[in-house]
Coordinates of N, CA and C in Angstrom, one line a residue:
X1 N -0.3 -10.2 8.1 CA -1.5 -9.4 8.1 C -1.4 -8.2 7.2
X2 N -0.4 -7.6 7.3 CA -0.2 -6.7 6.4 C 0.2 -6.8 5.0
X3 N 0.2 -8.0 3.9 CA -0.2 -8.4 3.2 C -1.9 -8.3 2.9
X4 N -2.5 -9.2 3.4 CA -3.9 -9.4 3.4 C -4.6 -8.0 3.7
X5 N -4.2 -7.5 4.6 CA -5.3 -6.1 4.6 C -5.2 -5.1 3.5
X6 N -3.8 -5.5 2.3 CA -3.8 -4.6 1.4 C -5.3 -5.2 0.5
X7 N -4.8 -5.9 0.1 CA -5.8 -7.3 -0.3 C -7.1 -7.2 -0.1
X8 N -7.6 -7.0 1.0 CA -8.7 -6.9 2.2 C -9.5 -5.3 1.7
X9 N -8.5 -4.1 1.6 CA -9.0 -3.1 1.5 C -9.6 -3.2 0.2
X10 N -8.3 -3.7 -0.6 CA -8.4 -3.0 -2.8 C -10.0 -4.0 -2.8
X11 N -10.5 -5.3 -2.2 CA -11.5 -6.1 -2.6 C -12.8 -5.4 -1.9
X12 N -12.9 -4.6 -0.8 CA -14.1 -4.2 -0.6 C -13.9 -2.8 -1.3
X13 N -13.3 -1.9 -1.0 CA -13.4 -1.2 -2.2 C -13.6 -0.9 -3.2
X14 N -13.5 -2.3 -4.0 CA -13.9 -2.1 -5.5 C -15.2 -2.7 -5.9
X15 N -15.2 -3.4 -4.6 CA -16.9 -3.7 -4.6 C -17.8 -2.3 -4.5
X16 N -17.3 -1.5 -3.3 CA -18.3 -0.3 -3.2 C -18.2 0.5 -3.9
X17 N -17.1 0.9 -5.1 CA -17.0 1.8 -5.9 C -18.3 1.4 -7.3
X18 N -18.1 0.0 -7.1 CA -18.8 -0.8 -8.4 C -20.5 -0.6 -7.8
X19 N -20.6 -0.2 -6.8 CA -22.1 -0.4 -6.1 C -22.6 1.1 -6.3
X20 N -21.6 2.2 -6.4 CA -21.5 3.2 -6.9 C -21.8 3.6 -8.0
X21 N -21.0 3.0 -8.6 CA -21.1 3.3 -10.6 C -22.5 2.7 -10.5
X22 N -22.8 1.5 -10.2 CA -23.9 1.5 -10.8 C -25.7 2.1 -10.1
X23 N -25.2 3.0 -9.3 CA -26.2 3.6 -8.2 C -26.4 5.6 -9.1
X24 N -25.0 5.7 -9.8 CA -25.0 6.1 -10.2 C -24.5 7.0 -9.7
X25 N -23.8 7.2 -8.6 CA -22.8 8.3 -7.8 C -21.8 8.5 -8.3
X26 N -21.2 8.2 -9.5 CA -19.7 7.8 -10.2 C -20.5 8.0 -11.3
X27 N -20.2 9.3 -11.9 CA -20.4 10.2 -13.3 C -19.4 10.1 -14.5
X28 N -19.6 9.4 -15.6 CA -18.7 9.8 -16.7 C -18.8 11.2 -17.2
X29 N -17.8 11.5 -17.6 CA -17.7 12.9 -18.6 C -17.3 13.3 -20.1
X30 N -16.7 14.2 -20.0 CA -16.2 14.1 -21.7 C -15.1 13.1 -22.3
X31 N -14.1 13.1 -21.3 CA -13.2 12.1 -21.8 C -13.2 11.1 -21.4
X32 N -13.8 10.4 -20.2 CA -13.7 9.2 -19.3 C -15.3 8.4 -19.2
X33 N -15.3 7.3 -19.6 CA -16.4 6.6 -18.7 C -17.0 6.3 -17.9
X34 N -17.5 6.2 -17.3 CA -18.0 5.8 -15.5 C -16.9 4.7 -15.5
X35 N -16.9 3.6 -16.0 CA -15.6 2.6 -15.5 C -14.6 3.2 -15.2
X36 N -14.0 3.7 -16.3 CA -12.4 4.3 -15.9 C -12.6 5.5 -15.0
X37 N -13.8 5.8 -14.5 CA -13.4 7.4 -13.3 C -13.8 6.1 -12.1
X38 N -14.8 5.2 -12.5 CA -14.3 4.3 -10.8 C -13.1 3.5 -10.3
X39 N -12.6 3.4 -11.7 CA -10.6 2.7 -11.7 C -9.9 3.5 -11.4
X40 N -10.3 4.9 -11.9 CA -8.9 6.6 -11.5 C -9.5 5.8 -9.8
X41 N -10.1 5.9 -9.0 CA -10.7 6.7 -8.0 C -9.9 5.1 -7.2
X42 N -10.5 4.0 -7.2 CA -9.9 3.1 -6.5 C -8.0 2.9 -6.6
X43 N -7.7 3.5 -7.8 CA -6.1 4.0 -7.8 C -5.7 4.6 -7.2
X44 N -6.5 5.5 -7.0 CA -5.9 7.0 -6.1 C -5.8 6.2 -4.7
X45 N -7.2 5.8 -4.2 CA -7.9 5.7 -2.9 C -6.7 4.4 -2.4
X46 N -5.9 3.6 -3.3 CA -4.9 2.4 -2.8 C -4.0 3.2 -2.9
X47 N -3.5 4.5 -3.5 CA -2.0 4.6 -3.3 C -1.8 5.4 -2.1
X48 N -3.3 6.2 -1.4 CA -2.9 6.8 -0.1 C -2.8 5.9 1.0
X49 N -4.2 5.2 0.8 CA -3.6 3.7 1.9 C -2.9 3.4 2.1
X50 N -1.5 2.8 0.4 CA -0.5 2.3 0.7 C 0.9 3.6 1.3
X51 N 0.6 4.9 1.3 CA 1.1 5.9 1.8 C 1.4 5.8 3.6
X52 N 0.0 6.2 3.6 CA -0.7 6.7 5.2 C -1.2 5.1 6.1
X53 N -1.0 3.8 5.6 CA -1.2 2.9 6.1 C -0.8 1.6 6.7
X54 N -0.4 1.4 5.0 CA 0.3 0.3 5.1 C 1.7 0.6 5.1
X55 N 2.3 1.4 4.7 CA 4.1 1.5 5.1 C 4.5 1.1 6.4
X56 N 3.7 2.0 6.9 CA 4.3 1.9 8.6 C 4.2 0.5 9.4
X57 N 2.9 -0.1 8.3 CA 3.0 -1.5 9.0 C 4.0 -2.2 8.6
X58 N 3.9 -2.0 7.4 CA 5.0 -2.8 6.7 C 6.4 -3.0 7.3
X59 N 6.9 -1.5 7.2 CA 8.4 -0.6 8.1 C 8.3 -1.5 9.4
X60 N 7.1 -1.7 10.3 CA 6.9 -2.7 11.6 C 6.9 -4.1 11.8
X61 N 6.6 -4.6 10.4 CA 6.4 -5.8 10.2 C 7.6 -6.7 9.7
X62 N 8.4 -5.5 8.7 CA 9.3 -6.6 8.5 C 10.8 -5.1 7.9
X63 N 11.0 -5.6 9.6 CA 12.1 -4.7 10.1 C 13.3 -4.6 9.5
X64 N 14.2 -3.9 9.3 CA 15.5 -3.6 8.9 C 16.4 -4.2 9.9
X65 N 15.9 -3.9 11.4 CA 17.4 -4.1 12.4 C 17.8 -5.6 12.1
X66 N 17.1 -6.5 12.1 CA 18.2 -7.9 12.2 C 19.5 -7.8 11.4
X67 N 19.1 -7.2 10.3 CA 19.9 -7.1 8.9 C 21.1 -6.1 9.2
X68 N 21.1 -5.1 10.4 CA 21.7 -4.2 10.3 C 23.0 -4.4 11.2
X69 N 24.2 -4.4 10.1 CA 25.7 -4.6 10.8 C 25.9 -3.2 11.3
X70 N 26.6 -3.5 12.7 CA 26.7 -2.7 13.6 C 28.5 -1.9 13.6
X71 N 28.6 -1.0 13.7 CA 30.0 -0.6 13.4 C 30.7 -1.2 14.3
X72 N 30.7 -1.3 15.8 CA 31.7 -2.2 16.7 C 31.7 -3.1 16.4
X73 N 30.8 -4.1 15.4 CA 31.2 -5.3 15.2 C 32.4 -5.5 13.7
X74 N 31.8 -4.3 13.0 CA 32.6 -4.4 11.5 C 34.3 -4.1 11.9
X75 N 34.4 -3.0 12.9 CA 35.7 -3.1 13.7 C 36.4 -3.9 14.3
X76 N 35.7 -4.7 14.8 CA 36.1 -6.4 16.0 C 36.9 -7.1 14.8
X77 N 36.0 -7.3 13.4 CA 36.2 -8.3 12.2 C 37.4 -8.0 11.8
X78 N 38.1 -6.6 11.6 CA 38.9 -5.7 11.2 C 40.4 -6.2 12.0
X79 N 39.9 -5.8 13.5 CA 41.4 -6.3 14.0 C 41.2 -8.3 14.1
X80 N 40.4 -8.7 14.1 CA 41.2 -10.0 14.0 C 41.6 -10.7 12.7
X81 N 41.5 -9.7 11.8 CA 42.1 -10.2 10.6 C 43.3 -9.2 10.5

C-alpha cells in the first residue's frame, strides 16, 4: 500500500495541478513557464509527502527488526566457537 499511495498521490496531483495551469491559477514569469512552475510545484508537493508521509509508513511497513542481530545472540556464537 505504501508503494501505490505514492503512485496514487504524484497521479492525482498532477492531474490537479494540470487543471490549474490550464484554469490559469499557475502563472508563468520571467524565467519559468506555467509548465515548469507546475513541475517546480508537484516536486516540491512529493518531496514533503515523501517527508511527512510516506517514511513513517514505509519505516512501518518494511521494518528493520527481523534483520536485526541481537548482541546475546552474537555472544552465544562467540563461545561456541
Amino acid at each position: 500500500l505504501c508503494i501505490k499511495g505514492v503512485v496514487f498521490f504524484a497521479f492525482w496531483q498532477g492531474l490537479i495541478l494540470q487543471a490549474l495551469e490550464f484554469v490559469g491559477f499557475v502563472h508563468a514569469d520571467r524565467w519559468y513557464t506555467q509548465k515548469e512552475v507546475a513541475d517546480a510545484i508537484q516536486n516540491l508537493l512529493i518531496c514533503i509527502e515523501m517527508a511527512l508521509l510516506f517514511v513513517p509508513m514505509h519505516s512501518y511497513a518494511f521494518s528493520y527488526q527481523p534483520y536485526k542481530i541481537k548482541i546475546h545472540d552474537q555472544d552465544m556464537k562467540k563461545k561456541k566457537n
